[in-house]
Tab-separated table of C-alpha atoms in Angstrom:
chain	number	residue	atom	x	y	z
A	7	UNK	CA	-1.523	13.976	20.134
A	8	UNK	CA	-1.236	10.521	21.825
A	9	UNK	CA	-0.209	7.943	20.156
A	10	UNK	CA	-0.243	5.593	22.398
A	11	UNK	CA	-3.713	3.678	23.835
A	12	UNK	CA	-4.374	0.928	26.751
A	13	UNK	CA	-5.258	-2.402	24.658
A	14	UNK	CA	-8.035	-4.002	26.915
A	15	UNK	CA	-6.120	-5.907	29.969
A	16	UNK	CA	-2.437	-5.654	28.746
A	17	UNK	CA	-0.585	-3.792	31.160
A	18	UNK	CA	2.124	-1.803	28.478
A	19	UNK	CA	0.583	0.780	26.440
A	20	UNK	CA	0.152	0.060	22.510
A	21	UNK	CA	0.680	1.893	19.537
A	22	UNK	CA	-2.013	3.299	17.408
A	23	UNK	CA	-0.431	1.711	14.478
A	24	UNK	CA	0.837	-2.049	14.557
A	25	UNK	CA	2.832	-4.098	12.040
A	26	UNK	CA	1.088	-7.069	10.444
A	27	UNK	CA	3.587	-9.682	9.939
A	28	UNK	CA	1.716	-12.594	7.333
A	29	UNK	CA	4.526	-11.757	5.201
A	30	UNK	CA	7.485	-12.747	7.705
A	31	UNK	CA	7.942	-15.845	6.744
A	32	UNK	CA	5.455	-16.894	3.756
A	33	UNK	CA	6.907	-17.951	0.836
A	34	UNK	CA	3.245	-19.169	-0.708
A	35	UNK	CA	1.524	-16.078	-0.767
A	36	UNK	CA	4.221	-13.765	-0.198
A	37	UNK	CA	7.118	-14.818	-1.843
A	38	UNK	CA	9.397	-14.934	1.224
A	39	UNK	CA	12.610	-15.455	0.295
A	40	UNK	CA	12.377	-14.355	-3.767
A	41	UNK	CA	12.032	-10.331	-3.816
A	42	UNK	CA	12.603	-9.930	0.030
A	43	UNK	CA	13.665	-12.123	2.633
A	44	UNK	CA	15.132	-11.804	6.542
A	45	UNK	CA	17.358	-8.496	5.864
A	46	UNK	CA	15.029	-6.695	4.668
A	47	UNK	CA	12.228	-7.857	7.314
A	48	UNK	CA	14.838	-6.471	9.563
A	49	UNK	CA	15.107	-3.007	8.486
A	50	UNK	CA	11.441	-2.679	8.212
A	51	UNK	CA	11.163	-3.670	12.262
A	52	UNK	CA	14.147	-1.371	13.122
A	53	UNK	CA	12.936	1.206	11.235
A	54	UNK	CA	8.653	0.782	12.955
A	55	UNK	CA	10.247	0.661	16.467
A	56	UNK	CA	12.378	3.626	16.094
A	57	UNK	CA	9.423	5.166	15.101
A	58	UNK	CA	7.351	4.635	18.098
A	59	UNK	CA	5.249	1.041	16.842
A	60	UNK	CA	5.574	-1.299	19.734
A	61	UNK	CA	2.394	-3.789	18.360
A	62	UNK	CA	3.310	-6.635	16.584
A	63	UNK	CA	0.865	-9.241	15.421
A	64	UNK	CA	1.363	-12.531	13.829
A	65	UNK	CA	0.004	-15.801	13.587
A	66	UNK	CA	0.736	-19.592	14.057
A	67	UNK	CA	-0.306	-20.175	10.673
A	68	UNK	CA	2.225	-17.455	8.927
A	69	UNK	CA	4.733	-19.248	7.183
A	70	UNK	CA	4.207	-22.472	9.249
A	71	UNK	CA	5.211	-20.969	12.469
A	72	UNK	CA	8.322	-18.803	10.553
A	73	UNK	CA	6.797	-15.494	11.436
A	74	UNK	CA	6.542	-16.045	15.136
A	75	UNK	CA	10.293	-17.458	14.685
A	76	UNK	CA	11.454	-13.936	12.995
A	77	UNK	CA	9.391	-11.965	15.504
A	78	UNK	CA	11.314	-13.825	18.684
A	79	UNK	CA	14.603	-13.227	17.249
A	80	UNK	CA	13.836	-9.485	16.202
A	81	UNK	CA	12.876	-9.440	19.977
A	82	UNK	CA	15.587	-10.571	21.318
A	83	UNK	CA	18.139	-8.211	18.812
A	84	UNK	CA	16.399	-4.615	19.580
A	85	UNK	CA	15.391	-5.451	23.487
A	86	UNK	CA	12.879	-3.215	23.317
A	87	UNK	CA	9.489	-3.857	25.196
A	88	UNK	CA	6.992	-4.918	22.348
A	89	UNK	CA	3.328	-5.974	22.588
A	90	UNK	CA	3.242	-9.426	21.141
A	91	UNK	CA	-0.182	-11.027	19.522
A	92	UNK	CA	-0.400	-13.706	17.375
A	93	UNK	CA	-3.700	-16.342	17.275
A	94	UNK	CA	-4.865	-20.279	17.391
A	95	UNK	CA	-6.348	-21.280	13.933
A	96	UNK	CA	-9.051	-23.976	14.605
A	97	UNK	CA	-8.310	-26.826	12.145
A	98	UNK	CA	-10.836	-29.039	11.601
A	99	UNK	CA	-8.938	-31.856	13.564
A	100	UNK	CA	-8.326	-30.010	16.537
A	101	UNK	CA	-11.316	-30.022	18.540
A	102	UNK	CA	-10.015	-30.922	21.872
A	103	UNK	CA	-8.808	-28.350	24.830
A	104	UNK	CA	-5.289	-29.749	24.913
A	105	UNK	CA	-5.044	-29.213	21.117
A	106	UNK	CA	-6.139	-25.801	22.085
A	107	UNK	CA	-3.506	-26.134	24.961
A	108	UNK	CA	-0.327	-27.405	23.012
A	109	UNK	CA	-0.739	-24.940	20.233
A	110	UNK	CA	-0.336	-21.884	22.584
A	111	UNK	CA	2.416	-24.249	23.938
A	112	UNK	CA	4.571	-23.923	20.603
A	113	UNK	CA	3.423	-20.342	19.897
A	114	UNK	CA	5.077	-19.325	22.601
A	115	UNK	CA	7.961	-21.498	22.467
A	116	UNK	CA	8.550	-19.963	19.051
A	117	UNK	CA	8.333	-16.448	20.166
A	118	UNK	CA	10.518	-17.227	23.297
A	119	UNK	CA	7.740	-16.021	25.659
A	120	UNK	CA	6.466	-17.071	29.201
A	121	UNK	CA	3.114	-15.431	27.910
A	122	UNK	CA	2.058	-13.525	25.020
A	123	UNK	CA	0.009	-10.352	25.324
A	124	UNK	CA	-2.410	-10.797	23.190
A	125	UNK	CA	-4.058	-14.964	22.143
A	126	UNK	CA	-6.819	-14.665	19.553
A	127	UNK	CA	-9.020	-17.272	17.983
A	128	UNK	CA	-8.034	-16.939	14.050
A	129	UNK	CA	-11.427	-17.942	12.930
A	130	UNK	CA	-15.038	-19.278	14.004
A	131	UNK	CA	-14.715	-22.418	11.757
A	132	UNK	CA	-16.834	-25.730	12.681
A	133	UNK	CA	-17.035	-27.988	13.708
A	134	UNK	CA	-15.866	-26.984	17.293
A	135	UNK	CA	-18.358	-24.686	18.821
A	136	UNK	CA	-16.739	-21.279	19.283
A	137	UNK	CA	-17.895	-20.782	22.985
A	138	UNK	CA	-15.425	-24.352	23.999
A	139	UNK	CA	-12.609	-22.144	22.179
A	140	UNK	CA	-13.275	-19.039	24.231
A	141	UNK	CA	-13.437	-20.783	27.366
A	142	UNK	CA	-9.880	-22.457	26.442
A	143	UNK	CA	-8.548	-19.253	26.488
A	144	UNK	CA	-10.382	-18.095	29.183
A	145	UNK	CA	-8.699	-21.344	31.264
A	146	UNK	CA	-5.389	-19.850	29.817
A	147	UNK	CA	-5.732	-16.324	30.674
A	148	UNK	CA	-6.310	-17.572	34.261
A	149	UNK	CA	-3.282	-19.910	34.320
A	150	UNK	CA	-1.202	-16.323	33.328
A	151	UNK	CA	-0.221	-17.784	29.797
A	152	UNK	CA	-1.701	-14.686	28.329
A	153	UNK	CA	-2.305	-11.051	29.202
A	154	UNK	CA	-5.564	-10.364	26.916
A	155	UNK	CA	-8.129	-12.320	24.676
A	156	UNK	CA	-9.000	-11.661	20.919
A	157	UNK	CA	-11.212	-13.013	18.361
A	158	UNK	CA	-10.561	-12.430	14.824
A	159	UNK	CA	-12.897	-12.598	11.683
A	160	UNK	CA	-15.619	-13.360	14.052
A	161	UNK	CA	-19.777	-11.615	13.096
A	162	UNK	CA	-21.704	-9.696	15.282
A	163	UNK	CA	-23.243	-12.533	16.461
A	164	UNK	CA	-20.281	-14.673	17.091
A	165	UNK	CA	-18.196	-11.552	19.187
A	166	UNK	CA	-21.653	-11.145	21.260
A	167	UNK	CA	-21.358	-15.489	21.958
A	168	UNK	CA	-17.844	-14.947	22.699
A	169	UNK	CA	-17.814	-11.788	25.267
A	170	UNK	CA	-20.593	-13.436	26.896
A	171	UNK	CA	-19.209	-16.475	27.363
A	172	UNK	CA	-16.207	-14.387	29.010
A	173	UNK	CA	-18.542	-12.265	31.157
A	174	UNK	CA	-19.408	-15.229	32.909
A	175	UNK	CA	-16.051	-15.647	34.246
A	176	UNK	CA	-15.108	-12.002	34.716
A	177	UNK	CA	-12.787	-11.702	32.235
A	178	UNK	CA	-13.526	-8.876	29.292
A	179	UNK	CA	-13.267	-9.675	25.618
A	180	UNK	CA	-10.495	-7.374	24.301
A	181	UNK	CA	-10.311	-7.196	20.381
A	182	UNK	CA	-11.749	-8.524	17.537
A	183	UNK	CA	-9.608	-8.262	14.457
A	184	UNK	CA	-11.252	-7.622	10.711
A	185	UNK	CA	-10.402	-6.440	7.060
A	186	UNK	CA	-11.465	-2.578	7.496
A	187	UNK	CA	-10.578	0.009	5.430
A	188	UNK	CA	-11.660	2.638	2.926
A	189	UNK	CA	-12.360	0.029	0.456
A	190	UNK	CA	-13.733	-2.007	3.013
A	191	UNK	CA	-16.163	-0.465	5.837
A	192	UNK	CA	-18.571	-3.813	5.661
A	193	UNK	CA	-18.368	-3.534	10.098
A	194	UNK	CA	-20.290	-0.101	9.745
A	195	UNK	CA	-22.817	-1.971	8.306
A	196	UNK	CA	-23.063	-5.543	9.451
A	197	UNK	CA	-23.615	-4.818	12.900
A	198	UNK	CA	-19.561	-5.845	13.860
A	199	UNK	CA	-18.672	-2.417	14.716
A	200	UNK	CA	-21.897	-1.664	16.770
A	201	UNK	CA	-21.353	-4.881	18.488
A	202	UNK	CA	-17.420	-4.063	19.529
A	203	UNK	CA	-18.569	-0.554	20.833
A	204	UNK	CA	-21.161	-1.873	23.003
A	205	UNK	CA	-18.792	-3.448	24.502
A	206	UNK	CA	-15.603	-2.135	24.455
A	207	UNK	CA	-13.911	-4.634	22.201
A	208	UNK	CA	-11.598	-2.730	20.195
A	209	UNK	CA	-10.939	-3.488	16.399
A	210	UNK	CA	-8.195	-4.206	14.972
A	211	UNK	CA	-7.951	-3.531	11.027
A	212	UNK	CA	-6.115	-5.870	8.833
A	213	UNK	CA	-6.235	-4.989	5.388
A	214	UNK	CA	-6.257	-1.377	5.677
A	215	UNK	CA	-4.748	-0.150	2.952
A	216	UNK	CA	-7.068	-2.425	0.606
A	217	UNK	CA	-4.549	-4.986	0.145
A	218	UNK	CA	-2.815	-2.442	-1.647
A	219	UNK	CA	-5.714	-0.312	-3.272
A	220	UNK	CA	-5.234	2.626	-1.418
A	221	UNK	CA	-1.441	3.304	-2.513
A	222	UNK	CA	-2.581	4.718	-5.775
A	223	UNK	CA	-0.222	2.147	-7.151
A	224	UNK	CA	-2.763	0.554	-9.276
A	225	UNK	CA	-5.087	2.155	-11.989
A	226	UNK	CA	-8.071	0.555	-14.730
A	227	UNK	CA	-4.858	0.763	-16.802
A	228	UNK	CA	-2.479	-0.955	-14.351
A	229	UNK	CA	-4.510	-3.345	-12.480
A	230	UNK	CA	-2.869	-6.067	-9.680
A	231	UNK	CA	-1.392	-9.102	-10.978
A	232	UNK	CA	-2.423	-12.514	-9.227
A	233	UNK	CA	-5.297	-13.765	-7.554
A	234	UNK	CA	-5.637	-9.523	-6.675
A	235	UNK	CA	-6.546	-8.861	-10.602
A	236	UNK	CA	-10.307	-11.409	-9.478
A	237	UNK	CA	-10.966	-9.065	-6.760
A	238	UNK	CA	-10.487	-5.996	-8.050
A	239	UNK	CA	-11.363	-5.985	-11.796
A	240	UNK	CA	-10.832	-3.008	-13.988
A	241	UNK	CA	-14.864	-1.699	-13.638
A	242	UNK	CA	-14.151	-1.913	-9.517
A	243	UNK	CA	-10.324	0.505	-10.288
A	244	UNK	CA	-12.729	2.553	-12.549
A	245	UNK	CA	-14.675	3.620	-9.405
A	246	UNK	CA	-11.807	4.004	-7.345
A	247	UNK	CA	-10.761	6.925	-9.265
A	248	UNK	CA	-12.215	10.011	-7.659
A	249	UNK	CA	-11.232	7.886	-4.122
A	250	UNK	CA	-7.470	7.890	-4.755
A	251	UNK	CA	-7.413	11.067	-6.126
A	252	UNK	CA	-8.952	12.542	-3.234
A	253	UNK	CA	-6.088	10.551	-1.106
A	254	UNK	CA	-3.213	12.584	-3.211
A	255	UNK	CA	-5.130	15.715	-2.388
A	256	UNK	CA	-5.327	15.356	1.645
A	257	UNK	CA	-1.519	13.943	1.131
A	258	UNK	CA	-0.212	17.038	-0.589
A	259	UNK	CA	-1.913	19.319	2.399
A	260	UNK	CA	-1.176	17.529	5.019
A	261	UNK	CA	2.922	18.128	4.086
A	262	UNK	CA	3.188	15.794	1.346
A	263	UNK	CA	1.765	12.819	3.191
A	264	UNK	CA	0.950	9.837	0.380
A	265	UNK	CA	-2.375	8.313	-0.128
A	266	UNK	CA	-1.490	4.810	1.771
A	267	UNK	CA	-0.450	7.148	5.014
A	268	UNK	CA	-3.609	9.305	4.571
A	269	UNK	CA	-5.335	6.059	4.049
A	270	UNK	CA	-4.064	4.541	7.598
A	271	UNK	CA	-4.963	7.549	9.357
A	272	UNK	CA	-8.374	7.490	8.555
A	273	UNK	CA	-8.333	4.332	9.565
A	274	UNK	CA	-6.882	5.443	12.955
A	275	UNK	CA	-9.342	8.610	13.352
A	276	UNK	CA	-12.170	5.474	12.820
A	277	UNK	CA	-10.830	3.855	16.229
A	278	UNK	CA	-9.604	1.198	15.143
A	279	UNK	CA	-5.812	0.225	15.299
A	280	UNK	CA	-4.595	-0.844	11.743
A	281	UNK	CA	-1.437	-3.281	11.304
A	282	UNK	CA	-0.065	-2.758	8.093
A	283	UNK	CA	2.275	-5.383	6.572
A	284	UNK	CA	6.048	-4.144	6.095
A	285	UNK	CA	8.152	-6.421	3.955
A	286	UNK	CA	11.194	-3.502	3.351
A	287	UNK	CA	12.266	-0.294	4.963
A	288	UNK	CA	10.520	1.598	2.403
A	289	UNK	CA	7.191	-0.064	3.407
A	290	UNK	CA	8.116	0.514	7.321
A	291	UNK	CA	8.685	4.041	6.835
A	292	UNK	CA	5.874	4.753	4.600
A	293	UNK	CA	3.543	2.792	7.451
A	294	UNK	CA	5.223	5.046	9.861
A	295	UNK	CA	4.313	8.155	8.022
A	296	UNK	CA	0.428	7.937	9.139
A	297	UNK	CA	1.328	8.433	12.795
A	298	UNK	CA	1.535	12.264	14.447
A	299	UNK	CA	-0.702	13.908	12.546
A	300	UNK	CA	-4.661	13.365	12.200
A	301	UNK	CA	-7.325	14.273	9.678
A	302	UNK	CA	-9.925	17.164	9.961
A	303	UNK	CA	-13.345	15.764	10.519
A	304	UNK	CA	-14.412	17.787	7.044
A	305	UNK	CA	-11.438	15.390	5.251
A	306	UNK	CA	-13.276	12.265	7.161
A	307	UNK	CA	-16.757	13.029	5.900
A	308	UNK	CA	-14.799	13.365	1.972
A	309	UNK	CA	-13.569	10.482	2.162
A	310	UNK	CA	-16.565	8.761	3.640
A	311	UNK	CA	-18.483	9.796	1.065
A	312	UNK	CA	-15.950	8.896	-2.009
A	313	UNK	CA	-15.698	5.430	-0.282
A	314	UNK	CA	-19.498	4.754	-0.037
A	315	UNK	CA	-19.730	5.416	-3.745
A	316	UNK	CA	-17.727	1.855	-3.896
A	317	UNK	CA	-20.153	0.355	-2.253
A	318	UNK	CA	-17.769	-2.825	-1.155
């Protein structure tokens, strides 16, 4: 089975399967630098690449620039050929093209790159119009600075502004990135996934494992600590039940594959290319697990069904 697609206009082939890399680097959210820090970052990238995952996707905003620091200087220690995104977040007091400019100016002088493969808008916040954003990196696609442009977290309507501001100048909207998952399927419904297959923006899933959900880790009597325990109460873990167990099941006949890596591959078999985050080795190799193998459509439609009982 191929595991390996073409990623809009970027020239090397991508991985099914990316690595999300918020964590790289956060010490706010993530803890960076208390239970895991730079070692252990590092054997969760050795072990992804030696698996086959050559998509990589971070952010400006990820530990203040840190994550795009880590991902240059894993670059430059494996000298493999990766496929590099990371995005533009659209503070409130940038609202001018060369802010637009110099921030894709330090992204890439972070990562160490003449061009990155893949720019994406973080967000459609105000007050800047998202159509003067698009056509920034439209001007910046042209120049060669990068090989493809992404939207993230953008609506139905918003991805529709945004590709046809880019049809205009002949240059095709490649991905929009959104939470999707088993816990999460709100694009099926709110016209985001319609919109991207209409026109052949693919989706790429952040989230997909449910922040977590999905490992069978947590129960109604072991719920997530931290802001986690708000957004998934013990009523919410209650209903979960029948999901997760259903997850062990496909795992244990599928060769003993666990419910996170049966999780990612329906995510996969949906279209969509999830990027997992992987903090440790553990987490890399688990991640890595979901790749080679597919579900049956008859394990798709159970699962389906077990996840719109959630109703999230």
């Amino acid at each position: 089975m191929e595991d390996i697609i073409t990623l809009g206009t970027i020239s090397q082939k991508v991985s099914v399967l990316g690595i999300g890399t918020w964590a790289w680097g956060d010490r706010r959210f993530w803890g960076y630098g208390s239970d895991y820090g730079i070692e252990d970052i590092r054997e969760a990238f050795s072990i992804s690449i030696s698996q086959g995952i050559n998509f990589i996707d971070t952010a400006e905003v990820y530990g203040n620039g840190t994550s795009e620091k880590i991902v240059a200087s894993l670059m430059e220690e494996s000298n493999v050929p990766l496929v590099i995104a990371t995005k533009f977040f659209p503070y409130p007091w940038r609202w001018r093209a060369i802010d637009f400019r110099n921030a894709l100016a330090n992204s890439l002088k972070r990562l160490k790159l003449k061009r990155v493969h893949l720019y994406q808008i973080h967000w459609p916040f105000p007050p800047v119009p998202i159509e003067k954003w698009v056509n920034c990196l439209a001007d910046a696609y042209e120049e060669g600075l990068i090989e493809a442009v992404g939207v993230s977290n953008y609506n139905a309507d918003q991805l529709k502004r945004a590709h046809d501001v880019l049809a205009r100048r002949g240059i095709p909207l490649t991905s929009n990135q959104v939470p999707y998952s088993l816990i999460n399927r709100k694009i099926e419904r709110n016209g985001i996934l319609q919109a991207c297959q209409e026109r052949n923006v693919q989706i790429i899933a952040y989230s997909p494992i449910g922040q977590g959900m999905l490992t069978g880790k947590y129960s109604e009597q072991n719920p997530p600590s931290g802001a986690r325990r708000f957004l998934y109460n013990r009523n919410f873990l209650r209903k979960l039940q029948p999901l997760q167990e259903k997850l062990k099941e496909i795992g244990v006949a599928h060769g003993g594959k666990t419910p996170a890596q049966v999780a990612l591959n329906w995510v996969i078999c949906r279209g969509a290319i999830p990027i997992p985050g992987a903090k440790n080795r553990k987490q890399a190799e688990e991640n890595a697990g979901a790749l080679n193998w597919r579900l049956s459509e008859e394990e798709i439609l159970v699962l389906n069904q077990l996840s719109d009982q959630l109703a999230q």
